[in-house]
Tab-separated table of C-alpha atoms and ligand atoms in Angstrom:
chain	number	residue	atom	x	y	z
A	1	UNK	CA	-13.640	2.090	-1.327
A	2	UNK	CA	-16.593	-0.334	0.021
A	3	UNK	CA	-17.375	-0.338	3.884
A	4	UNK	CA	-18.852	-4.335	5.150
A	5	UNK	CA	-19.319	-3.115	8.618
A	6	UNK	CA	-19.755	-6.334	10.586
A	7	UNK	CA	-23.665	-6.508	12.486
A	8	UNK	CA	-24.837	-3.021	11.945
A	9	UNK	CA	-27.097	-1.309	13.596
A	10	UNK	CA	-26.757	-3.343	16.672
A	11	UNK	CA	-29.251	-2.404	19.976
A	12	UNK	CA	-31.394	0.192	19.211
A	13	UNK	CA	-31.038	4.126	20.611
A	14	UNK	CA	-33.324	3.093	23.775
A	15	UNK	CA	-31.567	-0.748	24.403
A	16	UNK	CA	-27.755	0.329	24.754
A	17	UNK	CA	-29.124	3.028	26.735
A	18	UNK	CA	-30.642	0.671	28.656
A	19	UNK	CA	-27.792	-2.386	28.916
A	20	UNK	CA	-25.866	0.961	29.664
A	21	UNK	CA	-27.719	1.836	32.554
A	22	UNK	CA	-27.759	-1.531	33.450
A	23	UNK	CA	-23.726	-2.008	33.322
A	24	UNK	CA	-22.990	0.461	35.212
A	25	UNK	CA	-25.170	-0.963	37.999
A	26	UNK	CA	-23.830	-3.727	38.282
A	27	UNK	CA	-21.713	-3.886	42.099
A	28	UNK	CA	-18.131	-4.811	40.386
A	29	UNK	CA	-18.001	-2.560	37.491
A	30	UNK	CA	-18.783	-0.263	40.719
A	31	UNK	CA	-15.595	-0.457	42.040
A	32	UNK	CA	-13.566	-0.320	39.157
A	33	UNK	CA	-15.010	3.676	39.178
A	34	UNK	CA	-14.051	3.586	42.427
A	35	UNK	CA	-10.769	2.238	42.332
A	36	UNK	CA	-10.657	5.249	39.393
A	37	UNK	CA	-12.150	7.894	42.295
A	38	UNK	CA	-9.602	6.601	44.598
A	39	UNK	CA	-5.657	6.925	42.446
A	40	UNK	CA	-5.351	10.648	40.924
A	41	UNK	CA	-1.449	10.745	42.181
A	42	UNK	CA	-1.282	7.200	41.259
A	43	UNK	CA	-2.478	8.038	37.502
A	44	UNK	CA	-0.313	10.860	38.021
A	45	UNK	CA	2.485	9.532	39.404
A	46	UNK	CA	2.748	7.158	36.072
A	47	UNK	CA	2.332	9.814	33.392
A	48	UNK	CA	5.458	12.069	34.993
A	49	UNK	CA	7.180	8.458	35.100
A	50	UNK	CA	6.164	7.057	31.829
A	51	UNK	CA	6.485	11.609	30.090
A	52	UNK	CA	10.161	11.371	31.381
A	53	UNK	CA	11.094	8.190	28.948
A	54	UNK	CA	11.941	9.255	25.150
A	55	UNK	CA	9.659	8.603	22.650
A	56	UNK	CA	10.849	10.011	19.892
A	57	UNK	CA	9.732	7.693	16.289
A	58	UNK	CA	11.137	4.409	16.713
A	59	UNK	CA	13.231	4.910	18.541
A	60	UNK	CA	10.143	3.909	21.103
A	61	UNK	CA	11.913	0.662	22.753
A	62	UNK	CA	12.043	1.798	26.225
A	63	UNK	CA	9.162	2.511	26.322
A	64	UNK	CA	7.977	-0.256	25.539
A	65	UNK	CA	10.401	-2.107	28.418
A	66	UNK	CA	8.322	-0.073	30.584
A	67	UNK	CA	4.686	-0.233	29.634
A	68	UNK	CA	5.454	-3.721	29.587
A	69	UNK	CA	6.909	-4.270	33.257
A	70	UNK	CA	3.254	-2.072	34.312
A	71	UNK	CA	1.763	-4.256	32.218
A	72	UNK	CA	3.337	-6.992	33.871
A	73	UNK	CA	2.988	-5.289	37.166
A	74	UNK	CA	-0.561	-4.751	37.091
A	75	UNK	CA	-1.381	-8.757	36.381
A	76	UNK	CA	-2.077	-8.108	32.901
A	77	UNK	CA	-2.543	-12.245	31.625
A	78	UNK	CA	0.441	-12.829	28.208
A	79	UNK	CA	1.896	-10.365	27.709
A	80	UNK	CA	4.497	-9.872	25.309
A	81	UNK	CA	6.872	-7.965	22.816
A	82	UNK	CA	6.397	-8.683	19.538
A	83	UNK	CA	9.158	-7.529	16.159
A	84	UNK	CA	8.422	-3.632	15.981
A	85	UNK	CA	7.895	-2.930	20.173
A	86	UNK	CA	4.045	-2.945	20.083
A	87	UNK	CA	2.925	-4.599	23.863
A	88	UNK	CA	0.599	-6.763	23.893
A	89	UNK	CA	-2.037	-7.918	27.845
A	90	UNK	CA	-4.912	-9.104	27.944
A	91	UNK	CA	-7.756	-8.860	30.647
A	92	UNK	CA	-9.199	-12.390	30.593
A	93	UNK	CA	-12.897	-13.273	29.914
A	94	UNK	CA	-14.456	-14.390	33.176
A	95	UNK	CA	-15.741	-18.114	32.067
A	96	UNK	CA	-13.766	-18.636	28.586
A	97	UNK	CA	-10.868	-20.375	29.156
A	98	UNK	CA	-6.494	-18.225	28.309
A	99	UNK	CA	-6.688	-20.152	24.708
A	100	UNK	CA	-10.464	-19.668	23.824
A	101	UNK	CA	-9.887	-17.885	20.350
A	102	UNK	CA	-13.192	-15.446	20.228
A	103	UNK	CA	-13.879	-11.878	20.071
A	104	UNK	CA	-11.732	-10.077	21.592
A	105	UNK	CA	-12.002	-5.702	22.066
A	106	UNK	CA	-8.741	-3.961	21.779
A	107	UNK	CA	-7.881	-1.036	23.434
A	108	UNK	CA	-5.324	1.063	22.064
A	109	UNK	CA	-2.869	3.871	23.334
A	110	UNK	CA	0.338	4.697	21.419
A	111	UNK	CA	3.770	5.954	23.049
A	112	UNK	CA	5.527	6.997	21.381
A	113	UNK	CA	6.372	11.598	20.113
A	114	UNK	CA	6.972	13.428	18.022
A	115	UNK	CA	9.461	15.169	20.143
A	116	UNK	CA	13.289	13.679	18.771
A	117	UNK	CA	15.716	12.725	21.212
A	118	UNK	CA	16.972	15.150	23.223
A	119	UNK	CA	14.721	17.452	24.489
A	120	UNK	CA	14.365	17.846	27.800
A	121	UNK	CA	11.307	15.840	29.068
A	122	UNK	CA	11.248	16.562	32.805
A	123	UNK	CA	7.623	16.846	33.677
A	124	UNK	CA	6.517	19.609	36.260
A	125	UNK	CA	3.346	19.246	39.316
A	126	UNK	CA	1.591	22.061	40.404
A	127	UNK	CA	-1.920	22.046	41.787
A	128	UNK	CA	-4.578	23.977	39.821
A	129	UNK	CA	-7.810	24.142	40.592
A	130	UNK	CA	-8.465	21.176	43.327
A	131	UNK	CA	-6.678	19.251	39.946
A	132	UNK	CA	-2.589	18.292	39.751
A	133	UNK	CA	-1.232	19.867	36.492
A	134	UNK	CA	0.998	18.076	34.836
A	135	UNK	CA	3.906	20.720	31.928
A	136	UNK	CA	6.326	18.650	30.192
A	137	UNK	CA	6.082	17.720	26.032
A	138	UNK	CA	4.067	14.064	25.178
A	139	UNK	CA	1.682	14.993	27.788
A	140	UNK	CA	-1.339	14.441	26.677
A	141	UNK	CA	-0.619	13.032	23.436
A	142	UNK	CA	-0.270	10.422	24.392
A	143	UNK	CA	1.101	9.774	28.514
A	144	UNK	CA	-3.181	10.515	28.845
A	145	UNK	CA	-3.522	7.562	26.716
A	146	UNK	CA	-1.313	5.321	28.129
A	147	UNK	CA	-2.119	6.732	31.120
A	148	UNK	CA	-5.957	5.747	30.309
A	149	UNK	CA	-4.946	2.322	28.905
A	150	UNK	CA	-3.072	2.240	31.899
A	151	UNK	CA	-6.014	2.596	34.793
A	152	UNK	CA	-8.520	0.466	32.679
A	153	UNK	CA	-7.217	-2.338	33.362
A	154	UNK	CA	-6.006	-1.898	35.754
A	155	UNK	CA	-9.126	-1.011	37.015
A	156	UNK	CA	-10.791	-4.224	35.562
A	157	UNK	CA	-8.376	-6.160	37.465
A	158	UNK	CA	-8.456	-5.052	40.654
A	159	UNK	CA	-12.702	-4.969	40.931
A	160	UNK	CA	-12.837	-7.957	39.492
A	161	UNK	CA	-15.688	-6.819	36.302
A	162	UNK	CA	-16.633	-10.369	34.970
A	163	UNK	CA	-16.005	-9.538	30.827
A	164	UNK	CA	-17.602	-11.840	28.464
A	165	UNK	CA	-14.774	-11.372	25.898
A	166	UNK	CA	-11.129	-11.307	26.612
A	167	UNK	CA	-10.378	-6.978	25.948
A	168	UNK	CA	-6.601	-6.965	25.138
A	169	UNK	CA	-4.816	-3.750	25.431
A	170	UNK	CA	-1.941	-2.980	22.586
A	171	UNK	CA	0.623	0.001	24.065
A	172	UNK	CA	1.755	1.246	20.977
A	173	UNK	CA	4.374	2.185	18.524
A	174	UNK	CA	4.708	4.004	15.126
A	175	UNK	CA	1.677	6.511	15.072
A	176	UNK	CA	3.252	9.908	14.907
A	177	UNK	CA	4.303	11.434	12.047
A	178	UNK	CA	6.771	8.828	9.278
A	179	UNK	CA	5.158	5.912	11.756
A	180	UNK	CA	2.647	6.379	9.855
A	181	UNK	CA	0.920	3.911	11.731
A	182	UNK	CA	3.453	1.404	11.780
A	183	UNK	CA	2.222	0.080	15.668
A	184	UNK	CA	-1.426	-0.384	14.695
A	185	UNK	CA	-1.804	-1.271	11.447
A	186	UNK	CA	1.681	-3.974	12.121
A	187	UNK	CA	-0.673	-5.721	14.995
A	188	UNK	CA	-3.756	-6.448	11.737
A	189	UNK	CA	-1.603	-7.905	9.880
A	190	UNK	CA	-0.924	-10.656	12.283
A	191	UNK	CA	-3.514	-12.358	11.190
A	192	UNK	CA	-4.706	-15.047	14.172
A	193	UNK	CA	-4.954	-12.087	16.270
A	194	UNK	CA	-6.495	-9.095	14.355
A	195	UNK	CA	-9.807	-11.621	12.494
A	196	UNK	CA	-10.831	-11.711	16.020
A	197	UNK	CA	-10.778	-8.121	17.165
A	198	UNK	CA	-14.560	-7.306	17.067
A	199	UNK	CA	-13.898	-3.626	17.698
A	200	UNK	CA	-11.288	-0.828	18.875
A	201	UNK	CA	-11.078	2.297	20.899
A	202	UNK	CA	-7.732	4.154	20.777
A	203	UNK	CA	-7.165	6.102	23.002
A	204	UNK	CA	-5.976	9.585	22.620
A	205	UNK	CA	-4.853	12.583	24.221
A	206	UNK	CA	-6.622	13.974	27.424
A	207	UNK	CA	-10.755	15.222	27.151
A	208	UNK	CA	-14.573	13.487	27.733
A	209	UNK	CA	-16.043	15.310	24.742
A	210	UNK	CA	-14.934	13.617	21.315
A	211	UNK	CA	-14.433	11.457	19.724
A	212	UNK	CA	-12.557	11.219	15.663
A	213	UNK	CA	-15.257	8.203	14.059
A	214	UNK	CA	-14.383	9.133	10.568
A	215	UNK	CA	-11.030	8.926	9.056
A	216	UNK	CA	-8.737	11.201	7.675
A	217	UNK	CA	-6.288	9.608	5.216
A	218	UNK	CA	-3.384	10.935	3.749
A	219	UNK	CA	-1.402	10.022	1.061
A	220	UNK	CA	2.412	12.094	1.218
A	221	UNK	CA	5.103	11.613	-1.567
A	222	UNK	CA	8.497	13.554	-2.640
A	223	UNK	CA	9.858	14.505	-5.818
A	224	UNK	CA	12.935	14.463	-7.027
A	225	UNK	CA	14.328	15.794	-10.002
A	226	UNK	CA	17.439	15.400	-10.945
A	227	UNK	CA	20.259	16.372	-13.970
A	228	UNK	CA	23.014	16.712	-14.827
A	229	UNK	CA	23.679	20.062	-12.911
A	230	UNK	CA	26.721	22.473	-14.447
A	231	UNK	CA	27.950	25.848	-14.600
A	232	UNK	CA	24.844	28.585	-15.037
A	233	UNK	CA	27.594	29.942	-17.483
A	234	UNK	CA	29.432	28.015	-19.991
A	235	UNK	CA	26.526	25.119	-18.907
A	236	UNK	CA	23.685	27.018	-20.449
A	237	UNK	CA	21.232	26.029	-22.281
A	238	UNK	CA	21.435	22.318	-19.585
A	239	UNK	CA	18.106	21.172	-18.199
A	240	UNK	CA	17.125	22.036	-14.368
A	241	UNK	CA	15.567	20.091	-12.129
A	242	UNK	CA	14.580	22.851	-10.092
A	243	UNK	CA	12.743	24.676	-13.090
A	244	UNK	CA	10.755	21.689	-13.734
A	245	UNK	CA	9.985	20.733	-10.279
A	246	UNK	CA	8.972	24.929	-9.777
A	247	UNK	CA	6.989	24.330	-13.073
A	248	UNK	CA	5.508	20.593	-11.405
A	249	UNK	CA	4.161	22.100	-8.742
A	250	UNK	CA	3.241	24.781	-9.917
A	251	UNK	CA	0.907	22.373	-12.218
A	252	UNK	CA	-0.196	20.393	-8.520
A	253	UNK	CA	-1.306	23.285	-6.809
A	254	UNK	CA	-3.827	24.476	-8.493
A	255	UNK	CA	-5.361	21.256	-9.191
A	256	UNK	CA	-8.747	22.073	-7.403
A	257	UNK	CA	-10.065	19.887	-4.531
A	258	UNK	CA	-13.762	19.537	-3.194
A	259	UNK	CA	-14.962	21.200	-0.752
A	260	UNK	CA	-16.729	17.732	0.164
A	261	UNK	CA	-15.016	15.282	0.507
A	262	UNK	CA	-12.648	17.413	2.467
A	263	UNK	CA	-9.865	17.219	0.927
A	264	UNK	CA	-7.084	18.968	0.983
A	265	UNK	CA	-3.044	19.274	-0.300
A	266	UNK	CA	-0.314	21.015	1.140
A	267	UNK	CA	3.247	21.486	-0.785
A	268	UNK	CA	5.088	21.062	2.460
A	269	UNK	CA	9.156	21.681	1.971
A	270	UNK	CA	10.896	22.429	-1.766
A	271	UNK	CA	15.142	21.595	-1.606
A	272	UNK	CA	17.585	21.433	-3.973
A	273	UNK	CA	20.757	23.078	-6.125
A	274	UNK	CA	24.279	23.839	-5.169
A	275	UNK	CA	25.288	27.414	-5.411
A	276	UNK	CA	23.734	30.642	-7.184
A	277	UNK	CA	26.098	30.167	-10.171
A	278	UNK	CA	25.399	26.434	-10.997
A	279	UNK	CA	23.207	24.784	-12.615
A	280	UNK	CA	21.702	22.541	-9.486
A	281	UNK	CA	22.046	18.848	-10.155
A	282	UNK	CA	18.094	18.660	-7.618
A	283	UNK	CA	15.021	19.686	-6.454
A	284	UNK	CA	13.076	18.140	-4.290
A	285	UNK	CA	9.954	19.020	-2.531
A	286	UNK	CA	8.075	16.633	0.080
A	287	UNK	CA	3.396	17.299	-0.398
A	288	UNK	CA	1.035	16.009	2.138
A	289	UNK	CA	-3.234	15.177	0.398
A	290	UNK	CA	-6.036	14.642	2.794
A	291	UNK	CA	-9.285	13.301	2.251
A	292	UNK	CA	-12.210	10.887	3.633
A	293	UNK	CA	-12.431	9.595	0.058
A	294	UNK	CA	-9.311	7.311	-0.874
A	295	UNK	CA	-10.868	8.032	-4.078
A	296	UNK	CA	-10.016	11.481	-3.632
A	297	UNK	CA	-6.205	10.217	-2.469
A	298	UNK	CA	-5.780	8.802	-5.727
A	299	UNK	CA	-7.750	11.391	-8.022
A	300	UNK	CA	-4.408	13.644	-6.345
A	301	UNK	CA	-1.984	11.627	-7.228
A	302	UNK	CA	-2.405	10.799	-10.571
A	303	UNK	CA	-2.726	14.646	-11.004
A	304	UNK	CA	1.259	14.481	-9.188
A	305	UNK	CA	2.774	11.627	-11.657
A	306	UNK	CA	1.094	13.755	-14.608
A	307	UNK	CA	2.260	17.477	-13.214
A	308	UNK	CA	5.473	15.916	-12.622
A	309	UNK	CA	6.274	14.339	-15.444
A	310	UNK	CA	4.985	17.079	-18.372
A	311	UNK	CA	7.159	19.831	-16.187
A	312	UNK	CA	10.619	16.872	-16.712
A	313	UNK	CA	9.189	16.246	-20.551
A	314	UNK	CA	8.889	20.041	-21.158
A	315	UNK	CA	11.837	21.607	-20.073
A	316	UNK	CA	13.728	18.302	-22.215
A	317	UNK	CA	12.644	19.826	-24.643
A	318	UNK	CA	12.564	23.447	-23.751
A	319	UNK	CA	16.423	22.475	-23.463
A	320	UNK	CA	17.052	20.579	-26.698
A	321	UNK	CA	15.961	22.854	-28.215
A	322	UNK	CA	17.555	25.515	-26.668
A	323	UNK	CA	21.456	23.990	-26.241
A	324	UNK	CA	24.123	22.658	-28.930
A	325	UNK	CA	25.890	20.961	-26.774
A	326	UNK	CA	23.450	19.448	-24.891
A	327	UNK	CA	24.504	17.899	-21.466
A	328	UNK	CA	21.636	15.174	-20.519
A	329	UNK	CA	18.136	15.391	-19.447
A	330	UNK	CA	16.434	15.991	-16.435
A	331	UNK	CA	14.727	12.327	-14.496
A	332	UNK	CA	12.176	12.368	-11.342
A	333	UNK	CA	11.633	9.959	-8.529
A	334	UNK	CA	7.823	10.361	-6.646
A	335	UNK	CA	8.561	8.226	-3.464
A	336	UNK	CA	5.022	7.507	-1.617
A	337	UNK	CA	6.189	7.981	2.300
A	338	UNK	CA	3.368	7.871	3.355
A	339	UNK	CA	-0.012	6.248	3.120
A	340	UNK	CA	-2.744	6.526	5.717
A	341	UNK	CA	-6.195	4.871	4.675
A	342	UNK	CA	-9.144	6.934	4.044
A	343	UNK	CA	-13.016	5.641	6.024
A	344	UNK	CA	-15.612	6.064	7.080
A	345	UNK	CA	-17.789	4.921	9.599
A	346	UNK	CA	-21.214	3.984	8.809
A	347	UNK	CA	-23.271	6.614	11.845
A	348	UNK	CA	-24.989	3.660	12.859
A	349	UNK	CA	-22.356	1.209	13.232
A	350	UNK	CA	-22.720	0.144	16.828
A	351	UNK	CA	-19.311	1.562	18.123
A	352	UNK	CA	-21.165	4.432	18.204
A	353	UNK	CA	-24.101	3.976	19.267
A	354	UNK	CA	-22.521	2.310	22.198
A	355	UNK	CA	-20.888	5.927	22.091
A	356	UNK	CA	-24.208	8.311	22.526
A	357	UNK	CA	-25.725	5.458	24.914
A	358	UNK	CA	-22.895	5.966	27.782
A	359	UNK	CA	-22.486	10.122	26.530
A	360	UNK	CA	-25.986	10.405	27.236
A	361	UNK	CA	-25.564	8.434	30.217
A	362	UNK	CA	-22.649	10.731	32.587
A	363	UNK	CA	-24.344	13.212	30.337
A	364	UNK	CA	-22.395	14.217	28.248
A	365	UNK	CA	-22.257	15.395	24.461
A	366	UNK	CA	-19.704	14.137	21.929
A	367	UNK	CA	-18.474	15.351	19.120
A	368	UNK	CA	-17.926	13.781	16.056
A	369	UNK	CA	-14.610	14.925	14.514
A	370	UNK	CA	-12.285	13.593	11.658
A	371	UNK	CA	-9.058	13.077	12.186
A	372	UNK	CA	-5.901	10.841	11.283
A	373	UNK	CA	-4.942	8.281	14.112
A	374	UNK	CA	-4.198	4.618	14.263
A	375	UNK	CA	-8.176	3.842	14.158
A	376	UNK	CA	-7.215	5.695	10.965
A	377	UNK	CA	-6.505	1.283	10.162
A	378	UNK	CA	-9.512	-1.002	11.633
A	379	UNK	CA	-11.959	1.864	10.574
A	380	UNK	CA	-10.469	0.928	6.876
A	381	UNK	CA	-11.015	-2.586	7.142
A	382	UNK	CA	-14.362	-2.780	7.970
A	383	UNK	CA	-13.712	-2.735	12.246
A	384	UNK	CA	-16.532	-0.827	14.214
A	385	UNK	CA	-13.400	1.572	16.078
A	386	UNK	CA	-12.622	5.259	16.656
A	387	UNK	CA	-10.410	7.897	18.784
A	388	UNK	CA	-11.271	9.184	21.624
A	389	UNK	CA	-9.834	11.302	24.850
A	390	UNK	CA	-9.505	9.672	28.073
A	391	UNK	CA	-10.438	12.137	30.083
A	392	UNK	CA	-8.528	14.973	32.204
A	393	UNK	CA	-7.810	18.286	29.484
A	394	UNK	CA	-4.708	19.415	27.808
A	395	UNK	CA	-3.318	21.971	25.352
A	396	UNK	CA	-0.242	22.721	23.488
A	397	UNK	CA	-0.351	19.206	22.082
A	398	UNK	CA	3.425	18.583	19.426
A	399	UNK	CA	4.907	21.625	21.138
A	400	UNK	CA	6.948	22.219	23.859
A	401	UNK	CA	5.130	23.495	26.602
A	402	UNK	CA	1.842	20.846	26.473
A	403	UNK	CA	0.335	20.710	29.554
A	404	UNK	CA	-2.304	18.341	31.116
A	405	UNK	CA	-5.082	18.168	34.499
A	406	UNK	CA	-6.285	15.551	35.303
A	407	UNK	CA	-9.794	17.361	36.439
A	408	UNK	CA	-12.641	15.304	35.253
A	409	UNK	CA	-9.924	12.580	34.090
A	410	UNK	CA	-12.424	10.435	35.968
A	411	UNK	CA	-15.744	11.016	34.291
A	412	UNK	CA	-12.987	10.438	30.305
A	413	UNK	CA	-11.921	7.453	32.511
A	414	UNK	CA	-16.184	5.751	33.327
A	415	UNK	CA	-16.654	6.730	29.286
A	416	UNK	CA	-13.539	4.529	28.491
A	417	UNK	CA	-14.521	1.716	30.680
A	418	UNK	CA	-18.411	1.702	29.511
A	419	UNK	CA	-17.530	2.661	26.236
A	420	UNK	CA	-15.766	-1.084	27.043
A	421	UNK	CA	-17.582	-3.410	29.016
A	422	UNK	CA	-20.655	-2.836	25.713
A	423	UNK	CA	-19.263	-3.906	23.546
A	424	UNK	CA	-17.652	-6.884	24.525
A	425	UNK	CA	-20.383	-7.649	25.365
A	426	UNK	CA	-22.618	-7.204	22.318
A	427	UNK	CA	-19.035	-8.561	21.040
A	428	UNK	CA	-20.051	-12.368	22.452
A	429	UNK	CA	-23.253	-11.708	20.926
A	430	UNK	CA	-21.373	-11.582	17.319
B	501	ZN	ZN1	-0.766	11.158	19.871
C-alpha cells in the first residue's frame, strides 16, 4: 500500500525541539502541569470508578455513559455519543468559532476490555513506593489511557491553555479482539469530522517510554468444511470434513513467511466431529495472519484459499474413487472474522518528529514498537498517528492479575500534553 503522509518533514529536529521548549515555558502550560501534579488522587479515584464498570466487547454502553458524564463534568464542548457508542467532546480552540471546519487533533482511548460479562472487577488499592497501586482487570488496558485522556482535557480546560486548533477527545468502543477496531473505524467513516484530523494520538495502557508507530496488520479467518456425514462403518468412504480441513491446515502451516517485513501465521482453533464412530458433518478452524505489509497479508489470504480449495477437491476426488455409494461431497466456506490494516509511519512523519522533540525535552528515550492498535486505522489512511502509554506503570494486561501504579504518571501525562500541543501548533500552520 502506498501512503501519502501529510506535511512530511514539518520541522527540522532543532526547530521541533525549540518549539516544544517554547510551549513548555508558557504560563498556562505550567498551570496545566501543576493541575496534573496536584491531582494524583483524583485520577486514581476516577480510575477505580472506571474499572468497576464492565465493558466486554460489544457491551460498552455503561462505560460510554460514564465517559459522556465525565466529559460534561470537565466542561468539554459538544459532548455526543455516536451510533455505536463512541463518546466525543471538544476542547475548543482559543480564537476560532465553535463551528469552524479546520484542522483538529484527535486524542483517543478505547473503553472496552477483553473481559467477559460477569468478571469480578473491583479494584484493590494499596500504597507502594510512595505511589498508589491499583489491582483490577483492565486497570492499565485501558483505564490508564482513558484516565490520561480525562486528565489532559481537565488540565487544559482548568489552566485555560490557548489552543490554536480544537482537540477532539474520543472515548471509543471496540478496540479489543473481535471488536476489530470498530470504534475508530466508525469514527473515520464519518467523513465530516474525519476529513479534519491533522494528527491522532491513541492513549493505550501505562508507560512513558514507548510508542507504537508501525501498524501491524492482521487478518483472521474462520474456515468451515461441511459434508454429508454418516456412520463410520456403513457410510465408510463418505468424504470427511476433518480430513479435508487437516490437509488444508497442514498445507497452510508450511507456507513460508518472511522475517522482514515481519509476518506471522497462526492456526488458533480447530473444532469438529460428532463422535469417534461417525463420519463428521463439519469441521472448522480459525487462523490469524499478521504483518506490517499489506502485500504479505494478501499473499497469505490467497495461500489460505488455495490450500482449502485443493484439500477439499482432493478429499472429494478420493471419495469418488473409493466409494460406489457416493453420498455427496464436502464443501467449504472461508469467513473473514478480523481485518486490521497494515501500514507504517514514515521515519520523518511530523508526529514522530514531535514525539522525539518532546522526549528529548523530558529526558525520555522512546522505544518505537510494532503493534496492532486503534492507530492502525488513521495510519493506514495516511494520517500521522501513533499509540502511546498514558504514564504510570503496570503489567498483566488481558489477565485477572492486571495492576497499575501511578508512580511517574505525571511525566507520562506531560509527555502526552506536550505532544498534543506541539501537533496543534503544527496543524494550525497546515
Ligand atoms: Zn488496549
